[in-house]
């Protein structure tokens, strides 16, 4: 990454007697063409199989090497971030601070980090300023081209210099450790970079540290693997030629005998029979030929007819069903899962990073719903609406929905840990559950329609999710939902509650542990 920023960079008409087709002249030329095709087919199959295998192992080796480097870069950047005084770095805001002892101390540290491994090129810090990435402290000046002179493009980037078009991996580095997905090559080197957030004493992510690593050693290893693969491919081509020649000879030697025998039959000579020993297709063909010759000898006045035999074709009927506008009332269980604090996240994160984070969250939520036999009906902003028991019947839709609700909350919490999100960017979701009659079908226009569910049941499920905020819990279910569950459902009655935005009150059940947590927070 950093090296880029500092150095922009393809018939016979004689059909009265079909046996005449086997006359030596035309037959031989056809046989030669078919023999050549078979030889080329065997050669290409063997050659391509060898090439595909070699390419696969080369890809695996390259992937493993690059993944190892990515993990090394993330780990190094994470450790290096701990060495940087976040408060001191945060105080460097203007170019005049480049003359301070604090700036020099951090720049010296960047130099030490860059020199800690012979393959590290640069270490530097960056800051996200209102969606713009700026350099803070860059590596010390270095003679990159080895000409003995520090040229202007080898000087460190000044404090506040803008880094244009930052990649997604760099932006992720302001929140959690990350690294480039692919190497980058310019006139100077082939590199990959790792990033990690720098925190101040209060634990807030203030800036980012980046480390550029040269991949010359990896290129050397991959070049050696490619050369070995090409040598192996050449050997495979030779073996494929030998195999093609051998198998085409084995197949066409008996076919040549059959050709000569058929030529005799075409002339009325029925004395020659073929060797039909064996169990392969050629032997079966020889046996069929012998049967034909014996019958021709018994019925000389009949002329055999050879040619293509086409089997009768069965008439096929394609049933096409066109979607019709409208719907039907069905019993279903509705699950609504909403992400809290989305506006807060959208204010703190740049659009690219926000979209990536929300996509990671939705991927996890959809996996849980589908795992529990539910169907995602729609996404409304950061809310997911799922249906259990329709259109595919589900024996215990309520239990499946409750299991999914608990897993949705657990996966959301686990996602915070796996993404190593800072406390002010933590994701928190809540779930509402209700069951009852819904209008299920297609809505829209004849040109554009979609399948969905709607009705009071859906509206109540949405209100149940909103109720979680008022009760200080993350899961709320209606009395209608709970009354058909087993007694070990783990939910407790939170009383009859008025539904937000509706002139309706309903028994609400919540998770017992959530109530305890809410009480503890109130105390």
Coordinates of C-alpha atoms in Angstrom, one line a residue:
X1 CA 0.0 0.0 0.0
X2 CA 2.4 2.6 1.2
X3 CA 4.9 2.2 -1.7
X4 CA 2.1 3.2 -4.0
X5 CA 1.2 6.3 -2.1
X6 CA 4.8 7.5 -2.1
X7 CA 5.5 6.7 -5.8
X8 CA 2.1 6.9 -7.8
X9 CA 2.2 4.4 -10.1
X10 CA -14.0 -25.3 -37.6
X11 CA -22.2 -38.1 -48.0
X12 CA -21.6 -40.3 -49.7
X13 CA -24.5 -40.3 -52.2
X14 CA -24.2 -44.1 -52.8
X15 CA -26.9 -45.3 -50.5
X16 CA -28.3 -48.3 -52.5
X17 CA -26.0 -50.7 -50.7
X18 CA -25.1 -49.3 -47.3
X19 CA -22.3 -51.9 -47.0
X20 CA -20.4 -50.0 -49.7
X21 CA -19.7 -47.4 -47.0
X22 CA -17.0 -49.8 -45.8
X23 CA -15.1 -49.7 -49.1
X24 CA -11.4 -49.2 -48.3
X25 CA -10.9 -45.8 -49.9
X26 CA -13.5 -43.6 -48.1
X27 CA -13.4 -45.8 -45.0
X28 CA -9.6 -45.4 -44.5
X29 CA -9.7 -41.6 -44.8
X30 CA -12.6 -41.4 -42.3
X31 CA -10.8 -43.9 -40.0
X32 CA -7.6 -41.7 -40.2
X33 CA -9.6 -38.6 -39.3
X34 CA -11.3 -40.4 -36.4
X35 CA -8.0 -41.9 -35.2
X36 CA -6.5 -38.4 -35.2
X37 CA -9.4 -37.1 -33.2
X38 CA -9.1 -39.8 -30.7
X39 CA -5.4 -39.3 -30.4
X40 CA -5.9 -35.5 -29.9
X41 CA -8.7 -36.1 -27.4
X42 CA -6.7 -38.4 -25.2
X43 CA -3.7 -36.1 -25.5
X44 CA -5.7 -33.0 -24.5
X45 CA -7.5 -34.8 -21.7
X46 CA -4.2 -36.0 -20.1
X47 CA -2.5 -32.6 -20.8
X48 CA -5.3 -30.5 -19.4
X49 CA -5.7 -32.7 -16.4
X50 CA -2.0 -32.4 -15.6
X51 CA -2.2 -28.7 -16.2
X52 CA -5.2 -28.2 -14.1
X53 CA -3.6 -30.2 -11.3
X54 CA -0.5 -28.2 -11.4
X55 CA -2.4 -25.0 -11.5
X56 CA -4.5 -26.1 -8.5
X57 CA -1.4 -26.9 -6.4
X58 CA 0.3 -23.6 -7.5
X59 CA -2.8 -21.7 -6.5
X60 CA -3.0 -23.5 -3.2
X61 CA 0.7 -22.8 -2.5
X62 CA 0.3 -19.1 -3.4
X63 CA -2.9 -18.8 -1.3
X64 CA -1.2 -20.4 1.7
X65 CA 1.8 -18.2 1.4
X66 CA -0.2 -15.0 1.0
X67 CA -2.6 -16.0 3.9
X68 CA 0.5 -16.6 6.1
X69 CA 1.8 -13.2 5.2
X70 CA -1.6 -11.5 5.9
X71 CA -1.8 -13.1 9.4
X72 CA 1.8 -12.1 10.1
X73 CA 1.1 -8.5 9.0
X74 CA -2.0 -8.2 11.1
X75 CA -0.3 -9.7 14.2
X76 CA 2.7 -7.4 13.7
X77 CA 0.5 -4.3 13.2
X78 CA -1.5 -5.2 16.3
X79 CA 1.6 -5.5 18.5
X80 CA 3.2 -2.4 17.0
X81 CA 0.0 -0.4 17.7
X82 CA 0.5 -1.2 21.4
X83 CA 4.0 0.4 21.3
X84 CA 2.6 3.8 20.1
X85 CA 1.5 6.3 22.6
X86 CA -2.0 7.1 21.4
X87 CA -2.4 10.3 23.4
X88 CA 1.0 11.6 22.2
X89 CA 0.1 10.7 18.6
X90 CA -3.4 12.3 19.0
X91 CA -1.7 15.6 20.0
X92 CA 0.1 15.9 16.6
X93 CA -2.4 17.8 14.5
X94 CA -0.4 20.4 12.5
X95 CA 2.7 20.4 10.3
X96 CA 4.6 22.5 12.8
X97 CA 4.4 19.6 15.2
X98 CA 6.8 17.7 12.9
X99 CA 9.6 19.7 14.7
X100 CA 8.6 18.5 18.1
X101 CA 10.3 15.8 20.2
X102 CA 7.0 13.8 20.3
X103 CA 6.9 13.6 16.5
X104 CA 10.6 12.6 16.4
X105 CA 10.1 10.0 19.0
X106 CA 7.2 8.4 17.1
X107 CA 9.1 8.6 13.8
X108 CA 12.1 6.9 15.4
X109 CA 9.7 4.2 16.6
X110 CA 8.4 3.8 13.0
X111 CA 12.0 3.4 11.8
X112 CA 12.7 0.7 14.5
X113 CA 9.5 -1.2 13.5
X114 CA 10.4 -1.0 9.8
X115 CA 13.9 -2.3 10.5
X116 CA 12.8 -5.1 12.9
X117 CA 12.3 -7.4 9.9
X118 CA 14.5 -7.3 6.7
X119 CA 11.3 -7.7 4.6
X120 CA 9.5 -4.7 6.2
X121 CA 9.8 -1.5 4.1
X122 CA 7.9 1.2 6.0
X123 CA 5.9 1.8 9.1
X124 CA 3.6 4.8 9.4
X125 CA 0.5 6.2 11.2
X126 CA -2.6 7.6 9.6
X127 CA -5.7 9.4 10.8
X128 CA -9.4 9.3 9.6
X129 CA -10.4 13.0 9.5
X130 CA -14.1 13.4 8.5
X131 CA -13.9 10.5 6.0
X132 CA -10.5 11.6 4.7
X133 CA -7.4 9.6 5.4
X134 CA -4.3 11.6 6.3
X135 CA -0.7 10.8 7.2
X136 CA 0.4 11.6 10.7
X137 CA 3.9 10.2 11.3
X138 CA 5.6 8.5 8.4
X139 CA 8.8 6.4 8.3
X140 CA 12.1 8.3 8.3
X141 CA 13.7 9.2 5.0
X142 CA 15.2 6.2 3.3
X143 CA 17.3 5.6 0.1
X144 CA 14.7 3.3 -1.5
X145 CA 16.4 3.1 -5.0
X146 CA 19.9 2.7 -3.4
X147 CA 21.5 5.5 -5.4
X148 CA 23.1 7.1 -2.3
X149 CA 20.9 10.2 -2.5
X150 CA 17.7 10.9 -0.7
X151 CA 15.4 12.2 -3.4
X152 CA 12.2 14.2 -2.9
X153 CA 9.9 11.1 -3.4
X154 CA 12.0 9.2 -0.7
X155 CA 11.2 11.8 2.0
X156 CA 8.5 11.0 4.5
X157 CA 4.9 12.2 3.9
X158 CA 4.3 15.4 5.8
X159 CA 1.8 15.5 8.7
X160 CA -1.7 16.0 7.4
X161 CA -0.9 14.8 3.8
X162 CA -4.0 13.3 2.2
X163 CA -3.9 9.6 1.2
X164 CA -6.2 9.4 -1.9
X165 CA -8.5 6.5 -2.6
X166 CA -7.8 4.4 0.5
X167 CA -8.6 0.6 0.0
X168 CA -11.3 -1.0 2.1
X169 CA -8.7 -3.0 4.1
X170 CA -7.0 0.3 5.2
X171 CA -10.3 1.7 6.3
X172 CA -11.0 -1.4 8.3
X173 CA -7.7 -0.9 10.1
X174 CA -9.2 2.1 11.9
X175 CA -11.6 -0.4 13.6
X176 CA -9.8 -3.7 13.8
X177 CA -6.6 -5.4 12.6
X178 CA -6.7 -6.0 8.8
X179 CA -4.3 -6.5 5.9
X180 CA -4.3 -6.3 2.1
X181 CA -6.2 -9.1 0.3
X182 CA -3.8 -9.1 -2.7
X183 CA -0.2 -8.0 -3.3
X184 CA 0.5 -4.8 -5.2
X185 CA 3.4 -4.3 -7.7
X186 CA 4.8 -1.0 -8.8
X187 CA 8.2 0.1 -10.2
X188 CA 9.7 -0.2 -6.8
X189 CA 8.6 -3.5 -5.3
X190 CA 5.8 -6.0 -4.7
X191 CA 4.2 -5.4 -1.3
X192 CA 1.4 -6.1 1.1
X193 CA 0.4 -4.1 4.0
X194 CA -1.1 -4.7 7.5
X195 CA -3.0 -2.3 9.6
X196 CA -4.2 -2.0 13.2
X197 CA -6.0 0.7 15.3
X198 CA -4.0 2.8 17.8
X199 CA -5.9 3.5 21.1
X200 CA -5.4 6.2 23.6
X201 CA -5.4 5.7 27.4
X202 CA -9.2 5.8 27.4
X203 CA -9.3 2.8 25.0
X204 CA -10.6 4.9 22.1
X205 CA -9.3 4.1 18.6
X206 CA -7.7 7.4 17.5
X207 CA -5.4 6.6 14.6
X208 CA -4.0 3.7 12.6
X209 CA -0.5 2.1 12.2
X210 CA 0.4 0.5 8.8
X211 CA 3.3 -1.7 7.9
X212 CA 4.4 -2.4 4.3
X213 CA 6.2 -5.7 3.6
X214 CA 8.2 -6.6 0.5
X215 CA 7.1 -9.9 -1.2
X216 CA 10.3 -10.4 -3.2
X217 CA 11.0 -13.6 -1.3
X218 CA 7.5 -14.9 -2.0
X219 CA 7.9 -14.0 -5.7
X220 CA 11.1 -16.1 -5.8
X221 CA 9.4 -19.1 -4.2
X222 CA 6.4 -18.7 -6.6
X223 CA 8.8 -18.4 -9.6
X224 CA 10.5 -21.6 -8.5
X225 CA 7.1 -23.4 -8.2
X226 CA 6.1 -22.0 -11.6
X227 CA 9.3 -23.3 -13.2
X228 CA 8.9 -26.7 -11.7
X229 CA 5.2 -26.7 -12.8
X230 CA 6.2 -25.9 -16.4
X231 CA 8.8 -28.7 -16.4
X232 CA 6.2 -31.0 -15.0
X233 CA 3.7 -29.8 -17.7
X234 CA 6.3 -30.6 -20.4
X235 CA 6.8 -34.1 -19.1
X236 CA 3.0 -34.5 -18.9
X237 CA 2.7 -33.4 -22.5
X238 CA 5.2 -36.1 -23.5
X239 CA 3.5 -38.8 -21.5
X240 CA 0.1 -37.6 -22.9
X241 CA 1.4 -38.0 -26.5
X242 CA 2.6 -41.6 -25.7
X243 CA -0.7 -42.4 -24.0
X244 CA -2.6 -41.0 -27.0
X245 CA -0.6 -42.9 -29.5
X246 CA -0.8 -46.2 -27.4
X247 CA -4.5 -46.1 -26.8
X248 CA -5.5 -45.0 -30.3
X249 CA -3.4 -47.9 -31.6
X250 CA -5.0 -50.3 -29.2
X251 CA -8.5 -49.2 -30.2
X252 CA -8.0 -48.8 -34.0
X253 CA -6.0 -52.0 -34.6
X254 CA -9.2 -54.1 -34.2
X255 CA -11.2 -51.4 -36.0
X256 CA -8.9 -51.7 -39.0
X257 CA -9.4 -55.5 -39.0
X258 CA -13.2 -54.8 -38.9
X259 CA -12.8 -52.4 -41.8
X260 CA -11.1 -55.0 -44.0
X261 CA -13.7 -57.6 -43.0
X262 CA -16.6 -55.3 -43.9
X263 CA -15.0 -54.6 -47.2
X264 CA -15.0 -58.4 -47.9
X265 CA -18.7 -58.6 -46.9
X266 CA -19.5 -55.7 -49.2
X267 CA -18.0 -57.9 -52.0
X268 CA -20.1 -60.9 -51.0
X269 CA -17.4 -62.8 -49.1
X270 CA -18.9 -64.1 -45.9
X271 CA -16.0 -66.5 -45.0
X272 CA -14.1 -64.2 -42.7
X273 CA -15.0 -63.9 -39.0
X274 CA -13.5 -61.7 -36.3
X275 CA -12.0 -62.7 -33.0
X276 CA -14.7 -61.9 -30.5
X277 CA -12.8 -62.8 -27.3
X278 CA -12.9 -60.2 -24.6
X279 CA -15.4 -58.2 -22.7
X280 CA -15.0 -54.7 -24.0
X281 CA -17.0 -52.7 -26.6
X282 CA -14.7 -53.8 -29.5
X283 CA -15.3 -57.5 -28.7
X284 CA -19.0 -56.8 -28.5
X285 CA -18.8 -55.1 -31.9
X286 CA -16.9 -58.2 -33.3
X287 CA -19.6 -60.5 -31.9
X288 CA -22.3 -58.5 -33.5
X289 CA -20.4 -58.5 -36.8
X290 CA -20.0 -62.3 -36.7
X291 CA -23.8 -62.7 -36.0
X292 CA -24.5 -60.5 -39.0
X293 CA -22.2 -62.5 -41.3
X294 CA -23.7 -65.8 -40.2
X295 CA -27.2 -64.5 -41.0
X296 CA -26.0 -63.1 -44.3
X297 CA -24.7 -66.5 -45.2
X298 CA -28.1 -68.1 -44.4
X299 CA -30.0 -65.4 -46.2
X300 CA -27.7 -64.4 -49.1
X301 CA -30.7 -63.0 -51.1
X302 CA -31.1 -60.4 -48.3
X303 CA -28.9 -57.3 -48.2
X304 CA -28.0 -56.1 -44.9
X305 CA -28.5 -52.5 -44.2
X306 CA -26.1 -50.6 -42.1
X307 CA -26.7 -47.1 -40.9
X308 CA -27.9 -45.1 -38.1
X309 CA -30.9 -46.3 -36.1
X310 CA -32.8 -43.5 -34.4
X311 CA -34.9 -44.5 -31.5
X312 CA -38.5 -43.2 -31.2
X313 CA -38.7 -39.9 -29.5
X314 CA -41.2 -39.4 -26.7
X315 CA -43.3 -36.3 -26.8
X316 CA -42.5 -34.0 -23.9
X317 CA -44.9 -31.6 -22.3
X318 CA -43.6 -28.5 -20.3
X319 CA -46.0 -27.1 -17.8
X320 CA -45.6 -23.4 -17.3
X321 CA -47.2 -21.6 -14.4
X322 CA -47.4 -17.8 -14.5
X323 CA -47.5 -15.9 -11.2
X324 CA -50.9 -14.2 -10.5
X325 CA -51.5 -11.2 -8.4
X326 CA -53.3 -12.0 -5.1
X327 CA -52.8 -14.0 -2.0
X328 CA -54.4 -16.3 0.7
X329 CA -54.7 -16.3 4.4
X330 CA -52.3 -18.7 6.2
X331 CA -51.1 -19.3 9.7
X332 CA -47.5 -18.3 10.2
X333 CA -45.0 -17.3 12.8
X334 CA -43.3 -13.9 12.2
X335 CA -39.9 -13.0 13.5
X336 CA -38.6 -9.4 13.4
X337 CA -35.0 -8.6 14.1
X338 CA -33.8 -5.0 14.2
X339 CA -30.3 -3.5 14.7
X340 CA -30.2 -0.9 17.4
X341 CA -28.1 2.3 17.1
X342 CA -27.8 2.2 13.3
X343 CA -27.9 6.0 13.0
X344 CA -25.0 6.2 15.5
X345 CA -22.9 3.8 13.4
X346 CA -23.7 5.7 10.1
X347 CA -22.4 8.9 11.7
X348 CA -19.1 7.3 12.9
X349 CA -18.1 5.1 9.9
X350 CA -17.4 6.0 6.3
X351 CA -19.9 4.6 3.8
X352 CA -17.6 1.8 2.5
X353 CA -16.9 0.5 5.9
X354 CA -20.5 0.8 7.1
X355 CA -21.8 -1.2 4.1
X356 CA -19.2 -3.9 4.8
X357 CA -20.1 -4.1 8.4
X358 CA -23.9 -4.3 7.8
X359 CA -23.3 -7.0 5.1
X360 CA -21.3 -9.0 7.6
X361 CA -24.2 -8.6 10.1
X362 CA -27.0 -9.5 7.6
X363 CA -25.0 -12.6 6.4
X364 CA -24.8 -13.9 9.9
X365 CA -28.5 -13.2 10.6
X366 CA -29.7 -14.9 7.3
X367 CA -27.5 -18.0 8.1
X368 CA -29.3 -18.4 11.5
X369 CA -32.8 -18.0 10.0
X370 CA -32.2 -20.5 7.2
X371 CA -30.5 -22.9 9.6
X372 CA -33.8 -23.0 11.6
X373 CA -36.0 -23.5 8.5
X374 CA -37.2 -19.9 8.3
X375 CA -37.6 -17.8 5.2
X376 CA -36.3 -14.2 5.0
X377 CA -39.3 -12.2 3.7
X378 CA -37.6 -8.9 3.3
X379 CA -35.0 -6.4 4.6
X380 CA -36.3 -3.0 5.6
X381 CA -33.3 -0.8 6.3
X382 CA -31.4 -2.6 9.1
X383 CA -34.5 -4.7 10.0
X384 CA -35.0 -8.4 9.0
X385 CA -38.5 -9.9 8.7
X386 CA -38.6 -13.7 8.6
X387 CA -41.5 -16.2 8.3
X388 CA -41.6 -19.7 9.8
X389 CA -44.2 -22.3 8.7
X390 CA -45.0 -20.8 5.3
X391 CA -44.7 -21.3 2.4
X392 CA -43.0 -24.5 3.5
X393 CA -45.0 -26.2 6.3
X394 CA -43.0 -26.5 9.6
X395 CA -44.1 -28.9 12.3
X396 CA -43.0 -26.7 15.2
X397 CA -42.6 -23.3 13.7
X398 CA -42.9 -21.4 17.1
X399 CA -40.0 -23.5 18.6
X400 CA -37.9 -23.0 15.5
X401 CA -38.5 -19.2 15.6
X402 CA -37.7 -19.0 19.3
X403 CA -34.5 -20.9 18.8
X404 CA -33.6 -18.7 15.8
X405 CA -34.3 -15.5 17.9
X406 CA -31.9 -16.6 20.6
X407 CA -29.2 -17.5 18.1
X408 CA -29.6 -14.2 16.3
X409 CA -28.8 -12.4 19.5
X410 CA -25.9 -14.7 20.3
X411 CA -24.5 -14.4 16.7
X412 CA -24.7 -10.6 16.9
X413 CA -22.7 -10.6 20.1
X414 CA -20.2 -13.1 18.7
X415 CA -19.8 -10.9 15.6
X416 CA -18.6 -8.0 17.8
X417 CA -15.8 -10.3 19.1
X418 CA -14.8 -11.8 15.8
X419 CA -14.6 -8.4 14.1
X420 CA -12.8 -7.0 17.1
X421 CA -15.0 -3.9 17.1
X422 CA -14.3 -1.2 19.6
X423 CA -16.9 -0.5 22.3
X424 CA -18.4 2.5 20.7
X425 CA -19.0 0.5 17.5
X426 CA -20.6 -2.6 19.1
X427 CA -23.6 -4.1 17.2
X428 CA -26.7 -4.8 19.3
X429 CA -29.9 -6.3 17.9
X430 CA -33.4 -7.2 19.4
X431 CA -36.1 -9.6 18.3
X432 CA -39.9 -9.6 18.3
X433 CA -42.0 -12.8 17.9
X434 CA -45.7 -13.2 17.1
X435 CA -47.9 -15.8 15.3
X436 CA -51.3 -15.8 13.7
X437 CA -53.1 -15.4 10.3
X438 CA -51.2 -13.5 7.6
X439 CA -52.1 -12.6 4.0
X440 CA -49.4 -14.4 2.0
X441 CA -49.1 -14.0 -1.8
X442 CA -47.8 -11.7 -4.5
X443 CA -48.2 -8.0 -4.5
X444 CA -47.3 -5.3 -7.0
X445 CA -48.1 -5.0 -10.7
X446 CA -48.2 -7.6 -13.5
X447 CA -44.8 -6.3 -14.6
X448 CA -43.2 -6.2 -11.2
X449 CA -44.3 -8.3 -8.2
X450 CA -42.9 -9.9 -5.1
X451 CA -44.0 -12.6 -2.7
X452 CA -44.6 -11.4 0.8
X453 CA -46.7 -11.6 3.9
X454 CA -48.7 -8.8 5.5
X455 CA -51.4 -8.1 8.0
X456 CA -52.0 -7.5 11.7
X457 CA -49.8 -10.4 12.7
X458 CA -46.8 -8.8 11.0
X459 CA -47.6 -5.4 12.5
X460 CA -47.8 -6.9 16.0
X461 CA -44.4 -8.7 15.5
X462 CA -42.9 -5.3 14.6
X463 CA -44.3 -3.7 17.7
X464 CA -43.0 -6.6 19.8
X465 CA -39.5 -5.8 18.7
X466 CA -40.0 -2.1 19.5
X467 CA -41.3 -3.2 23.0
X468 CA -37.9 -4.6 23.8
X469 CA -36.5 -1.1 24.1
X470 CA -39.2 0.0 26.6
X471 CA -38.7 -3.2 28.7
X472 CA -34.9 -3.0 28.5
X473 CA -34.6 -6.5 27.0
X474 CA -33.5 -7.9 23.6
X475 CA -36.3 -10.5 23.0
X476 CA -40.0 -10.1 23.3
X477 CA -42.8 -12.5 22.4
X478 CA -46.6 -12.3 22.4
X479 CA -48.9 -14.4 24.6
X480 CA -50.3 -16.0 21.4
X481 CA -46.8 -17.1 20.5
X482 CA -46.0 -18.5 23.9
X483 CA -49.2 -20.4 24.6
X484 CA -48.4 -23.3 22.2
X485 CA -44.8 -23.7 23.3
X486 CA -43.4 -26.3 25.7
X487 CA -43.3 -25.2 29.3
X488 CA -39.5 -25.1 29.2
X489 CA -39.4 -22.2 26.8
X490 CA -37.4 -20.1 29.2
X491 CA -39.6 -17.0 28.9
X492 CA -41.3 -15.1 31.7
X493 CA -44.5 -13.0 31.7
X494 CA -43.8 -9.3 31.7
X495 CA -47.5 -8.4 32.0
X496 CA -50.0 -6.9 29.6
X497 CA -48.4 -4.1 27.7
X498 CA -49.8 -1.5 25.3
X499 CA -48.3 -2.0 21.9
X500 CA -46.4 1.1 20.6
X501 CA -48.4 2.9 17.9
X502 CA -51.4 0.7 18.3
X503 CA -54.6 0.8 20.3
X504 CA -54.0 -2.7 21.5
X505 CA -52.6 -4.3 24.7
X506 CA -51.1 -7.8 24.7
X507 CA -49.4 -10.2 27.1
X508 CA -45.7 -9.9 26.6
X509 CA -43.0 -12.6 27.4
X510 CA -39.3 -11.9 27.7
X511 CA -36.1 -13.8 28.4
X512 CA -35.6 -14.2 32.1
X513 CA -31.9 -13.4 31.9
X514 CA -32.6 -10.1 30.1
X515 CA -34.9 -9.0 32.9
X516 CA -32.2 -9.7 35.5
X517 CA -29.7 -7.7 33.5
X518 CA -32.2 -4.8 33.1
X519 CA -32.8 -4.8 36.9
X520 CA -29.1 -4.8 37.6
X521 CA -28.5 -1.9 35.2
X522 CA -31.4 0.1 36.9
X523 CA -29.8 -0.5 40.3

